[in-house]
Tab-separated table of C-alpha atoms and ligand atoms in Angstrom:
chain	number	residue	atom	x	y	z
A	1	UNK	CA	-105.467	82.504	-154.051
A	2	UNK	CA	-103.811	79.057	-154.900
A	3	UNK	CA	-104.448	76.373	-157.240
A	4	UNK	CA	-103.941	76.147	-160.782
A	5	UNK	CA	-103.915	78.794	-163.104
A	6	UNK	CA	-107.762	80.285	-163.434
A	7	UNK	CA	-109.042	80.899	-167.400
A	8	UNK	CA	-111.060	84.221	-167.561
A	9	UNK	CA	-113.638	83.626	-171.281
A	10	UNK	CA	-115.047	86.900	-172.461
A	11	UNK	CA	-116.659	88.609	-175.499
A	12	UNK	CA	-119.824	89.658	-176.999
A	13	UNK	CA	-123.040	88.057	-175.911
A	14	UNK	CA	-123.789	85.241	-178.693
A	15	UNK	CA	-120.319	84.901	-179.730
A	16	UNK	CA	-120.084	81.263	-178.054
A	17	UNK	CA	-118.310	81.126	-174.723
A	18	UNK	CA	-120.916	79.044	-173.059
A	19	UNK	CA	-120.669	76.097	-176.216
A	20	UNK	CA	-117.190	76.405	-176.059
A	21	UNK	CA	-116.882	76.250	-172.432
A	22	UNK	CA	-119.207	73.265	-171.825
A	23	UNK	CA	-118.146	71.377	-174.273
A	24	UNK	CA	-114.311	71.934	-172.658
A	25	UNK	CA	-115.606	71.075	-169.400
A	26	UNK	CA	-117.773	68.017	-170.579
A	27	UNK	CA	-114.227	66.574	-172.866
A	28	UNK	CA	-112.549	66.999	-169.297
A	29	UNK	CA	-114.417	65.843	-166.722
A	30	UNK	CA	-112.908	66.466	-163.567
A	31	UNK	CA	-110.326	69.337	-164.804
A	32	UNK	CA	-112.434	72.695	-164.837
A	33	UNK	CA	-114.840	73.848	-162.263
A	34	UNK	CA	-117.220	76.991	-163.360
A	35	UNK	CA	-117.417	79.918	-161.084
A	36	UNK	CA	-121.037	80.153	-160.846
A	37	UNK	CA	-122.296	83.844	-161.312
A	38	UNK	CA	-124.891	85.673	-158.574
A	39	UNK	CA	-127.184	88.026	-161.643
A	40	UNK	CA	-130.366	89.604	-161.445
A	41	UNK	CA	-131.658	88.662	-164.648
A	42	UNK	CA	-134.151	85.737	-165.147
A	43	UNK	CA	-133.715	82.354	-166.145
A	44	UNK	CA	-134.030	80.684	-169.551
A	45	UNK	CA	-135.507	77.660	-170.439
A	46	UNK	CA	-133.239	74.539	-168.655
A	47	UNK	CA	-130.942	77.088	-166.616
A	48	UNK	CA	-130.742	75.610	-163.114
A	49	UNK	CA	-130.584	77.935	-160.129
A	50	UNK	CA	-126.561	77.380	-158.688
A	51	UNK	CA	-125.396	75.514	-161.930
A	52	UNK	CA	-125.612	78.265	-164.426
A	53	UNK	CA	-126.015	81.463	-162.340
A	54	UNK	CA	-126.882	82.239	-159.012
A	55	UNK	CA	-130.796	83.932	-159.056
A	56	UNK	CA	-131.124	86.671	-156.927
A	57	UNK	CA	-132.440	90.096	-156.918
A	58	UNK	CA	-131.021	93.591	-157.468
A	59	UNK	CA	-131.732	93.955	-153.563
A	60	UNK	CA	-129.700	91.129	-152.341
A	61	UNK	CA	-126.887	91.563	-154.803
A	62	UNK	CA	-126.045	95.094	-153.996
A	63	UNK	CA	-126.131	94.129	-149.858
A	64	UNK	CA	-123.704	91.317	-150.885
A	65	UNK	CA	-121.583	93.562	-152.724
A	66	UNK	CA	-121.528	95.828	-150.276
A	67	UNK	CA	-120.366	93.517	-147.664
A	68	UNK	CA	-117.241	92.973	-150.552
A	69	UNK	CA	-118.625	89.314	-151.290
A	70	UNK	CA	-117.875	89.963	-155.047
A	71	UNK	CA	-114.295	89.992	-156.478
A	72	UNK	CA	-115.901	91.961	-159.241
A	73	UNK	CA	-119.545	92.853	-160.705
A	74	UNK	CA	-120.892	94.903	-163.289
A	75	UNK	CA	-124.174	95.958	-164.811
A	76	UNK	CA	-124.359	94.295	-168.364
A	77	UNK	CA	-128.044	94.752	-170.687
A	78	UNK	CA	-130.015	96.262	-167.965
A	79	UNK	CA	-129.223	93.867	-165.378
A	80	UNK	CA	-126.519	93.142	-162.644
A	81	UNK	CA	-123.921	90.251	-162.905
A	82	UNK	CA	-120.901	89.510	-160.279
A	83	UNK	CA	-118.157	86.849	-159.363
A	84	UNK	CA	-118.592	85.994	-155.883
A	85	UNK	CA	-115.196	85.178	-153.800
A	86	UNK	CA	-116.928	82.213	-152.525
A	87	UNK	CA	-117.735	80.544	-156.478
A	88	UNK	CA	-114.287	80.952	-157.297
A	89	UNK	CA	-112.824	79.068	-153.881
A	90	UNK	CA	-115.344	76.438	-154.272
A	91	UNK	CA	-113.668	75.403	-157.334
A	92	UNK	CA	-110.009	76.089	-156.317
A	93	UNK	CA	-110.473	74.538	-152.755
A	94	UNK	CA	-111.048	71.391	-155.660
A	95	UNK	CA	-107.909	71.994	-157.093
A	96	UNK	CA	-109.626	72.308	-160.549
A	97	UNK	CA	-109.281	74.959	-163.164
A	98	UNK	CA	-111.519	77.768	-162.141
A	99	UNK	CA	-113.259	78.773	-165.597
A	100	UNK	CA	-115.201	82.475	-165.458
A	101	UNK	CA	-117.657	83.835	-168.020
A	102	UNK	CA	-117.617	87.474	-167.899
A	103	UNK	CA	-117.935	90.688	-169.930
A	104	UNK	CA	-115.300	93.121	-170.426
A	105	UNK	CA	-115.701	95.314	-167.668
A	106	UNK	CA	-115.406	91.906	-165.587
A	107	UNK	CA	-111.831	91.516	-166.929
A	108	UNK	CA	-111.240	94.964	-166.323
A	109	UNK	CA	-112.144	94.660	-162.559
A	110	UNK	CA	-110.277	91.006	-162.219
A	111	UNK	CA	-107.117	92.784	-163.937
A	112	UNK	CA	-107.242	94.867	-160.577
A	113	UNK	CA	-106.675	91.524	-158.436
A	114	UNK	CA	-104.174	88.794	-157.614
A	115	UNK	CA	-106.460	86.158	-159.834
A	116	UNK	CA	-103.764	86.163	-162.249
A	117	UNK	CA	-105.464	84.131	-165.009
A	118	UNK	CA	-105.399	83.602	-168.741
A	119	UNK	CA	-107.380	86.091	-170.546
A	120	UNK	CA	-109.376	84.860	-173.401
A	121	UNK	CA	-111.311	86.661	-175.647
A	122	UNK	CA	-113.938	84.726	-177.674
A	123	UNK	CA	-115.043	86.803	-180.676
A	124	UNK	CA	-117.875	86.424	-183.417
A	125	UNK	CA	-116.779	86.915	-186.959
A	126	UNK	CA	-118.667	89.436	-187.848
A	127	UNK	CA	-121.588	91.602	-186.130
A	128	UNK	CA	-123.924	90.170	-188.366
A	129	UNK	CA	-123.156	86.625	-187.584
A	130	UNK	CA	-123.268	87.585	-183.907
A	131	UNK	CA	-126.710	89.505	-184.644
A	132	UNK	CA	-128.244	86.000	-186.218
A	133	UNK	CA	-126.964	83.674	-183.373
A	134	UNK	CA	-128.268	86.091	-180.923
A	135	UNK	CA	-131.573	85.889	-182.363
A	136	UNK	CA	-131.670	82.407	-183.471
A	137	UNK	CA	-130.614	81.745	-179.792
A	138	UNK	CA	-133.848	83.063	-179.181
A	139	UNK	CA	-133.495	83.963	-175.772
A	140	UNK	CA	-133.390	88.063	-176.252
A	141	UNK	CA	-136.463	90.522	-176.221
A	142	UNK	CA	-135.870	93.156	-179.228
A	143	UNK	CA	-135.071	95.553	-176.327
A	144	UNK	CA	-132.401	93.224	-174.846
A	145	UNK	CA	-130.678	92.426	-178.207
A	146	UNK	CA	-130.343	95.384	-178.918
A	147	UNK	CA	-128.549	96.356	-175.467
A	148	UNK	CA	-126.388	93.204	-176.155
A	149	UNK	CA	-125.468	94.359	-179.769
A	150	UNK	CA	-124.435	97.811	-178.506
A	151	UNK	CA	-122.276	95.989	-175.974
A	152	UNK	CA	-120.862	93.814	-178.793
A	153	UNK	CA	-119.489	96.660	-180.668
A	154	UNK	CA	-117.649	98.099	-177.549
A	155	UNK	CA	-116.409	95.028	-176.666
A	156	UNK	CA	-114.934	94.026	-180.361
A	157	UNK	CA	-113.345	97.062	-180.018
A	158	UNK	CA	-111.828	97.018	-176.769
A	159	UNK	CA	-110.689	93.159	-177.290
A	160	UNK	CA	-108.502	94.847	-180.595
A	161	UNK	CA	-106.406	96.706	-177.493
A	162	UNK	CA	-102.993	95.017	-176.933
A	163	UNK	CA	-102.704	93.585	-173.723
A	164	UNK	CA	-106.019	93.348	-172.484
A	165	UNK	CA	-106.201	89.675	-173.706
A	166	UNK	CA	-103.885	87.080	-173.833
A	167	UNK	CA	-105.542	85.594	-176.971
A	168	UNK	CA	-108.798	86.362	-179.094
A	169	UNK	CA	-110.222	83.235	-181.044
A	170	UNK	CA	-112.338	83.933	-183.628
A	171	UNK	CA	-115.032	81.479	-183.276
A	172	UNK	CA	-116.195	81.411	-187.154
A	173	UNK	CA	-115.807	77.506	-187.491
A	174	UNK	CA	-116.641	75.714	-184.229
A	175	UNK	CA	-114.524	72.579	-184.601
A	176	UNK	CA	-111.231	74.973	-185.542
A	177	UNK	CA	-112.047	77.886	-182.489
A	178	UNK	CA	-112.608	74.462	-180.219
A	179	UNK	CA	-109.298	73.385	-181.244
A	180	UNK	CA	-107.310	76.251	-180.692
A	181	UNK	CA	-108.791	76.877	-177.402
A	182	UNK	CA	-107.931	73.474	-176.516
A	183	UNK	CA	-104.272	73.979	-177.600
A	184	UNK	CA	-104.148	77.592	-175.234
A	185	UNK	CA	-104.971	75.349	-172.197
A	186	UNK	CA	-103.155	72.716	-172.776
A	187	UNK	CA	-100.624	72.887	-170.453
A	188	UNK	CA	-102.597	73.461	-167.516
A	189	UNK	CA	-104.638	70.820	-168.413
A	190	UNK	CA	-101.676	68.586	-168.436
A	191	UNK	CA	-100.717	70.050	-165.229
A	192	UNK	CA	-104.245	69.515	-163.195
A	193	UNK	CA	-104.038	65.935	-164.780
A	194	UNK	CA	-100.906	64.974	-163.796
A	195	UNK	CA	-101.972	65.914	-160.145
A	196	UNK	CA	-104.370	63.722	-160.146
A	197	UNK	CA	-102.773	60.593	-161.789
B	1	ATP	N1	-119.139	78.500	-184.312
B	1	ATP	C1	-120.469	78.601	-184.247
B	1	ATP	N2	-121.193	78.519	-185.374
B	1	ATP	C2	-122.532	78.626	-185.352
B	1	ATP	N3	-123.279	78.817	-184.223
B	1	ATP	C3	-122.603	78.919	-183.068
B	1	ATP	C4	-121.178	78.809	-183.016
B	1	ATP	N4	-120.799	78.949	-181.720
B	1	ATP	C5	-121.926	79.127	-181.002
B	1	ATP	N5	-123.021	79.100	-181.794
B	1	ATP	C6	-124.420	79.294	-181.411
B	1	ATP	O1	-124.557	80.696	-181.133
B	1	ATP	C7	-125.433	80.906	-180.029
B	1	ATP	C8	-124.710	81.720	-178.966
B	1	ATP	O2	-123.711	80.903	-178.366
B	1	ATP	P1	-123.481	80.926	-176.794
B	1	ATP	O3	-124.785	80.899	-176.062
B	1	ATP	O4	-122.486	79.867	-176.481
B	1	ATP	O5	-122.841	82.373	-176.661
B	1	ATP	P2	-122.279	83.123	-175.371
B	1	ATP	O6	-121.085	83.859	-175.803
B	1	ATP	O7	-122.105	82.169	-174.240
B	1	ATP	O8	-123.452	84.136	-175.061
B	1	ATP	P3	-123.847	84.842	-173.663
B	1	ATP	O9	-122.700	85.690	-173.253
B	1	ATP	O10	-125.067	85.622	-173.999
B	1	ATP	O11	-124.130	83.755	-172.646
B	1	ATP	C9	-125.885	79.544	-179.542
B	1	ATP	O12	-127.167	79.268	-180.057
B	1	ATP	C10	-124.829	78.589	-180.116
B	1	ATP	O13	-125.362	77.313	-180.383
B	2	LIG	N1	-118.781	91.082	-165.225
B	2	LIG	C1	-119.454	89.924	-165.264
B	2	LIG	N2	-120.048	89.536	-166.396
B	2	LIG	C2	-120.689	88.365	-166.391
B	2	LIG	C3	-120.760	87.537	-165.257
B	2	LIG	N3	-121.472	86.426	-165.577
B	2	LIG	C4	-121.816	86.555	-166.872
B	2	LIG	N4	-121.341	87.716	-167.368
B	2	LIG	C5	-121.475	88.252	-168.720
B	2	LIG	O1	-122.757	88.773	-168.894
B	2	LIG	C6	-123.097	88.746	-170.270
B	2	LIG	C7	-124.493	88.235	-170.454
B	2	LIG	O2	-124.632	86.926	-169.987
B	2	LIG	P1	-125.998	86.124	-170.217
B	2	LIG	O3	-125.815	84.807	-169.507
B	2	LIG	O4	-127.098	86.950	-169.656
B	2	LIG	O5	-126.149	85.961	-171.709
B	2	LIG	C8	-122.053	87.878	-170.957
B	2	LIG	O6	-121.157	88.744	-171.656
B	2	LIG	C9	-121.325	87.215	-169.816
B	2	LIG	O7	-119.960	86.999	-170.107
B	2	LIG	C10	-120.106	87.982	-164.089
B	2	LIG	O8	-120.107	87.328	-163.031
B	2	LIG	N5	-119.473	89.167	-164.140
């Protein structure tokens, strides 16, 4: 795979990737591209079908993983996520930074291709911060935030493991975690920019 260097965004559910991320992408218009997810689960509220996720069904997913048209997928809170081949060479065919969401059995999956991107962690500051953003989010079912919470705990553990991530942020404040995650990319920032100038 060519292009610029890819940026792999993980951590609990609720901890802030996707405000982080779109604020990145919206400060540098014309340097990221998302790799748009294929899940089973349902919309929310002002998701859009091919700009947040890919919609589909359990049925559909597991033929296309089958036919290996997923660089990795896992099953996350009851429902199935993946990273298609073809969302991540839309966005380096466009020479842009390829940013993916996933969870930590994503990264474990990528680690096991030639992606070779950086490996960011984004982490709450506490489980009961994460518990009252999750739930002020309002976007969970008791059932489903409670799935997500278990998840959490794994995944603040596993993120404490040396070498699994590059860097973990600790989004407490949002302008500082912003700002530090800025400062990461920098350089291939710089890079994509200067390509273009
Ligand atoms: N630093 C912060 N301080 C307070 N609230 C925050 C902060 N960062 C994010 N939030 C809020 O927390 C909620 C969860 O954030 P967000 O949806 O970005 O998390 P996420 O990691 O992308 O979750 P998911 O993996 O479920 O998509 C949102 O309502 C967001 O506005
Ligand atoms: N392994 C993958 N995980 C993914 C992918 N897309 C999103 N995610 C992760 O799922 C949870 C829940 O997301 P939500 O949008 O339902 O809140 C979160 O941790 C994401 O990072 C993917 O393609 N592969």
């Amino acid at each position: 795979m060519s292009g610029p260097r890819p940026v792999v965004l993980s951590g609990p559910s609720g901890a802030g990737k996707s405000t982080l991320m779109k604020r990145l992408m919206k400060e540098h218009e014309g340097v990221f591209g998302f790799s748009v997810s294929h899940t089973t689960r349902n919309p929310r509220p002002g998701e859009e079908d091919g700009k947040d996720y890919h919609f589909t069904t359990r049925e559909a997913m597991l033929e296309g993983i089958e036919n290996g048209d997923f660089i990795e997928n896992a099953e996350f809170s009851g429902n199935l996520y993946g990273t298609s081949k073809a969302a991540i060479e839309d966005v380096q065919a466009q020479n842009l930074i390829c940013i993916l969401d996933v969870d930590i059995q994503g990264v474990r999956r990528i680690k096991e291709t030639d992606l070779n991107p950086i490996y960011i962690s984004i982490q709450p500051p506490s489980m009961e911060i994460l518990e009252k953003r999750l739930r002020d989010r309002q976007t969970e079912t008791e059932e489903s935030l409670q799935k997500r919470l278990e998840a959490a705990r794994i995944d603040m553990e596993l993120s404490k493991e040396p070498g699994v991530f590059d860097v973990v942020i600790i989004n407490d404040d949002l302008e500082r975690a912003y700002e530090e995650l800025k400062e990461i990319l920098n350089e291939e920032i710089k890079k994509v920019q200067e390509a273009q100038s």
